[in-house]
Structure formats: structure tokens, C-alpha cells
PDB file of C-alpha atoms in Angstrom:
ATOM      1  CA  MET A  10      -6.902  -8.020 -11.962  1.00 80.00           C
ATOM      2  CA  PHE A  11      -9.256  -8.026  -8.976  1.00 85.00           C
ATOM      3  CA  ASP A  12      -9.641 -11.754  -8.467  1.00 80.00           C
ATOM      4  CA  GLY A  13      -8.486 -12.325  -4.879  1.00 85.00           C
ATOM      5  CA  PRO A  14     -10.594 -13.759  -2.087  1.00 91.00           C
ATOM      6  CA  GLU A  15     -11.381 -10.349  -0.563  1.00 92.00           C
ATOM      7  CA  PRO A  16     -14.376  -8.330  -1.743  1.00 93.00           C
ATOM      8  CA  ILE A  17     -13.574  -6.392  -4.920  1.00 93.00           C
ATOM      9  CA  TYR A  18     -14.025  -2.988  -3.264  1.00 95.00           C
ATOM     10  CA  VAL A  19     -11.352  -3.973  -0.700  1.00 95.00           C
ATOM     11  CA  GLN A  20      -9.012  -5.016  -3.536  1.00 95.00           C
ATOM     12  CA  ILE A  21      -9.601  -1.737  -5.370  1.00 96.00           C
ATOM     13  CA  ALA A  22      -8.811   0.254  -2.226  1.00 96.00           C
ATOM     14  CA  ALA A  23      -5.622  -1.791  -1.685  1.00 95.00           C
ATOM     15  CA  TRP A  24      -4.624  -1.172  -5.311  1.00 96.00           C
ATOM     16  CA  VAL A  25      -5.066   2.597  -4.909  1.00 97.00           C
ATOM     17  CA  ARG A  26      -3.118   2.531  -1.608  1.00 97.00           C
ATOM     18  CA  THR A  27      -0.281   0.681  -3.382  1.00 96.00           C
ATOM     19  CA  GLN A  28      -0.240   3.269  -6.174  1.00 97.00           C
ATOM     20  CA  ILE A  29       0.016   6.031  -3.571  1.00 97.00           C
ATOM     21  CA  LEU A  30       2.776   4.241  -1.640  1.00 95.00           C
ATOM     22  CA  ALA A  31       4.741   3.570  -4.832  1.00 94.00           C
ATOM     23  CA  GLY A  32       4.488   7.224  -5.836  1.00 94.00           C
ATOM     24  CA  ASP A  33       2.485   6.429  -8.968  1.00 96.00           C
ATOM     25  CA  LEU A  34      -0.228   8.664  -7.496  1.00 97.00           C
ATOM     26  CA  ALA A  35       1.056  11.783  -5.740  1.00 97.00           C
ATOM     27  CA  ASP A  36      -0.693  14.278  -3.480  1.00 96.00           C
ATOM     28  CA  GLY A  37      -3.202  16.225  -5.564  1.00 97.00           C
ATOM     29  CA  ASP A  38      -3.301  13.745  -8.457  1.00 97.00           C
ATOM     30  CA  GLN A  39      -6.707  12.928  -9.822  1.00 97.00           C
ATOM     31  CA  VAL A  40      -7.675   9.256  -9.664  1.00 97.00           C
ATOM     32  CA  MET A  41      -9.805   7.489 -12.265  1.00 95.00           C
ATOM     33  CA  SER A  42     -13.463   8.310 -12.002  1.00 93.00           C
ATOM     34  CA  THR A  43     -15.705   5.507 -10.783  1.00 92.00           C
ATOM     35  CA  THR A  44     -17.055   5.291 -14.347  1.00 92.00           C
ATOM     36  CA  GLN A  45     -13.543   4.962 -15.812  1.00 94.00           C
ATOM     37  CA  LEU A  46     -12.587   2.412 -13.169  1.00 93.00           C
ATOM     38  CA  SER A  47     -15.712   0.336 -13.693  1.00 92.00           C
ATOM     39  CA  THR A  48     -15.367   0.459 -17.492  1.00 93.00           C
ATOM     40  CA  THR A  49     -11.640  -0.304 -17.507  1.00 92.00           C
ATOM     41  CA  PHE A  50     -11.922  -3.289 -15.174  1.00 91.00           C
ATOM     42  CA  ARG A  51     -15.508  -4.295 -16.016  1.00 92.00           C
ATOM     43  CA  LEU A  52     -16.798  -3.630 -12.514  1.00 92.00           C
ATOM     44  CA  ASN A  53     -20.068  -2.480 -11.071  1.00 92.00           C
ATOM     45  CA  PRO A  54     -19.812   1.324 -10.624  1.00 92.00           C
ATOM     46  CA  ALA A  55     -21.259   0.949  -7.111  1.00 95.00           C
ATOM     47  CA  THR A  56     -18.309  -1.309  -6.209  1.00 94.00           C
ATOM     48  CA  ALA A  57     -15.827   1.325  -7.399  1.00 93.00           C
ATOM     49  CA  ALA A  58     -17.753   4.020  -5.517  1.00 94.00           C
ATOM     50  CA  LYS A  59     -17.671   1.941  -2.319  1.00 96.00           C
ATOM     51  CA  ALA A  60     -13.888   1.558  -2.587  1.00 96.00           C
ATOM     52  CA  TYR A  61     -13.407   5.288  -3.115  1.00 96.00           C
ATOM     53  CA  ALA A  62     -15.782   6.148  -0.266  1.00 96.00           C
ATOM     54  CA  GLY A  63     -13.670   4.047   2.092  1.00 97.00           C
ATOM     55  CA  LEU A  64     -10.515   5.820   0.946  1.00 97.00           C
ATOM     56  CA  VAL A  65     -12.209   9.185   1.508  1.00 97.00           C
ATOM     57  CA  ASP A  66     -13.181   8.047   5.018  1.00 97.00           C
ATOM     58  CA  GLU A  67      -9.520   7.112   5.632  1.00 96.00           C
ATOM     59  CA  GLY A  68      -8.440  10.581   4.509  1.00 97.00           C
ATOM     60  CA  LEU A  69      -6.464   9.258   1.533  1.00 98.00           C
ATOM     61  CA  LEU A  70      -8.741  10.675  -1.161  1.00 98.00           C
ATOM     62  CA  VAL A  71     -10.730  13.887  -1.294  1.00 97.00           C
ATOM     63  CA  LYS A  72     -13.797  14.513  -3.399  1.00 95.00           C
ATOM     64  CA  ARG A  73     -14.040  17.785  -5.264  1.00 94.00           C
ATOM     65  CA  ARG A  74     -17.670  18.178  -6.168  1.00 92.00           C
ATOM     66  CA  GLY A  75     -18.189  18.238  -9.908  1.00 91.00           C
ATOM     67  CA  ILE A  76     -14.507  17.645 -10.625  1.00 93.00           C
ATOM     68  CA  GLY A  77     -13.620  14.202  -9.269  1.00 93.00           C
ATOM     69  CA  MET A  78     -11.545  12.373  -6.689  1.00 95.00           C
ATOM     70  CA  PHE A  79      -8.001  13.382  -5.834  1.00 98.00           C
ATOM     71  CA  VAL A  80      -5.209  12.054  -3.652  1.00 98.00           C
ATOM     72  CA  ALA A  81      -5.313  13.944  -0.356  1.00 98.00           C
ATOM     73  CA  ASP A  82      -2.360  16.018   0.788  1.00 97.00           C
ATOM     74  CA  GLY A  83      -0.150  13.874   2.999  1.00 97.00           C
ATOM     75  CA  ALA A  84      -1.735  10.577   1.866  1.00 98.00           C
ATOM     76  CA  ARG A  85       1.594   8.868   1.100  1.00 97.00           C
ATOM     77  CA  ASP A  86       3.136  10.046   4.374  1.00 96.00           C
ATOM     78  CA  ALA A  87       0.114   8.732   6.287  1.00 96.00           C
ATOM     79  CA  LEU A  88       0.335   5.347   4.548  1.00 96.00           C
ATOM     80  CA  LEU A  89       4.085   5.120   5.149  1.00 94.00           C
ATOM     81  CA  ALA A  90       3.622   5.882   8.843  1.00 93.00           C
ATOM     82  CA  GLU A  91       0.868   3.272   9.139  1.00 91.00           C
ATOM     83  CA  HIS A  92       2.895   0.593   7.354  1.00 91.00           C
ATOM     84  CA  ARG A  93       6.035   1.356   9.344  1.00 91.00           C
ATOM     85  CA  ARG A  94       4.072   1.020  12.614  1.00 88.00           C
ATOM     86  CA  THR A  95       2.836  -2.423  11.698  1.00 92.00           C
ATOM     87  CA  PHE A  96       5.978  -3.669   9.899  1.00 93.00           C
ATOM     88  CA  TYR A  97       7.813  -4.652  13.061  1.00 91.00           C
ATOM     89  CA  THR A  98       4.940  -6.493  14.726  1.00 92.00           C
ATOM     90  CA  ASP A  99       3.443  -8.055  11.594  1.00 94.00           C
ATOM     91  CA  VAL A 100       6.575  -8.874   9.591  1.00 93.00           C
ATOM     92  CA  LEU A 101       9.879  -8.513  11.382  1.00 93.00           C
ATOM     93  CA  ASP A 102       9.032  -9.896  14.830  1.00 94.00           C
ATOM     94  CA  PRO A 103       7.631 -13.175  13.439  1.00 95.00           C
ATOM     95  CA  ALA A 104      10.681 -13.513  11.149  1.00 93.00           C
ATOM     96  CA  LEU A 105      13.013 -12.942  14.082  1.00 94.00           C
ATOM     97  CA  ASP A 106      11.090 -15.473  16.171  1.00 95.00           C
ATOM     98  CA  ARG A 107      11.493 -17.993  13.334  1.00 96.00           C
ATOM     99  CA  ALA A 108      15.207 -17.203  13.030  1.00 95.00           C
ATOM    100  CA  ALA A 109      15.622 -17.836  16.762  1.00 95.00           C
ATOM    101  CA  LEU A 110      13.860 -21.206  16.396  1.00 96.00           C
ATOM    102  CA  LEU A 111      16.240 -22.057  13.559  1.00 96.00           C
ATOM    103  CA  GLY A 112      19.239 -20.999  15.646  1.00 96.00           C
ATOM    104  CA  ILE A 113      20.337 -18.250  13.277  1.00 96.00           C
ATOM    105  CA  PRO A 114      22.717 -15.926  15.128  1.00 95.00           C
ATOM    106  CA  VAL A 115      21.855 -12.220  15.301  1.00 93.00           C
ATOM    107  CA  ASP A 116      25.144 -11.272  13.625  1.00 94.00           C
ATOM    108  CA  GLU A 117      24.287 -13.497  10.675  1.00 95.00           C
ATOM    109  CA  LEU A 118      20.870 -11.821  10.380  1.00 93.00           C
ATOM    110  CA  VAL A 119      22.435  -8.358  10.470  1.00 92.00           C
ATOM    111  CA  ASP A 120      24.999  -9.361   7.813  1.00 92.00           C
ATOM    112  CA  HIS A 121      22.226 -10.703   5.619  1.00 93.00           C
ATOM    113  CA  ILE A 122      20.183  -7.513   6.013  1.00 89.00           C
ATOM    114  CA  ARG A 123      23.190  -5.376   5.105  1.00 90.00           C
ATOM    115  CA  GLY A 124      23.985  -7.543   2.086  1.00 90.00           C
ATOM    116  CA  HIS A 125      20.405  -7.378   0.923  1.00 89.00           C
ATOM    117  CA  ALA A 126      20.349  -3.597   1.346  1.00 85.00           C
ATOM    118  CA  ARG A 127      23.447  -3.305  -0.850  1.00 86.00           C
ATOM    119  CA  THR A 128      21.648  -5.040  -3.714  1.00 85.00           C
ATOM    120  CA  THR A 129      18.290  -3.313  -3.271  1.00 75.00           C
ATOM    121  CA  PRO A 130      17.707  -0.025  -5.132  1.00 72.00           C
ATOM    122  CA  GLY A 131      17.451   2.677  -2.491  1.00 66.00           C
ATOM    123  CA  GLY A 132      18.714   0.301   0.200  1.00 61.00           C
ATOM    124  CA  ASP A 133      20.866   1.646   3.009  1.00 63.00           C
ATOM    125  CA  PRO A 134      23.757  -0.752   3.762  1.00 57.00           C
ATOM    126  CA  ARG A 135      24.730   0.904   7.063  1.00 62.00           C
TER     127      ARG A 135
END
């Protein structure tokens, strides 16, 4: 599962962030212990601990001494806000620049976005 080019602790943190964004982990939910995580994915427990420590530093997880790690209140909202801030500059602006190079008219782009939204669960075709 964690076989990308990034360090494993970075991949673990990204995996937890994705679970929070997707709603698979909600505010207050307990996450796997570092022992469970390391056993399940055959990882060094120190690697799992490093990933969790980074998420605690980001304010996405909280440690309850003697109980475990939990998703912090507002973690999903914080991640959504962060991803929305960077979406335009990292994703949409380069795509629009490419569309301009290809000569795709703005109206055609808007029509495509609306059509895509109609077929996407939760999409807003306005």
C-alpha cells in the first residue's frame, strides 16, 4: 500500500488526511494505534509514530494520553479549506492556461464543467 517514492511516514500521513477528507474518519474518531498500523501494514512502529506526530503538529490529530490518537475537532474543515485554497493555483489555473493554448473557448469550458457536474455524485450543475 505504501510504495510510492515519498518516505513512508509522508504516505501514511497523506492516507490519514484522505480518510479525513473523505469522511471515513470524522472528528473525534479514534485512529489505529501505531502498533495496529505497523502490524497491519508491516511497518516500523517508529515510522507510524512519525506520521502521527506530524499530523498532531498540523492539528489534525490529538493524543489522549493512555487512550490513543483521535481526529481533532474541525480537522476535515481545516483540510477542506487548505485544499480549496490551493486548488485554483495548483490545478485549475494550469488547466485553464493549457485550454487557452489549445484555443478552447471559455463557453466550451463552462459547458463541459456543467456537464461533468451533472454526472458527478454531489455535483452542482449551476
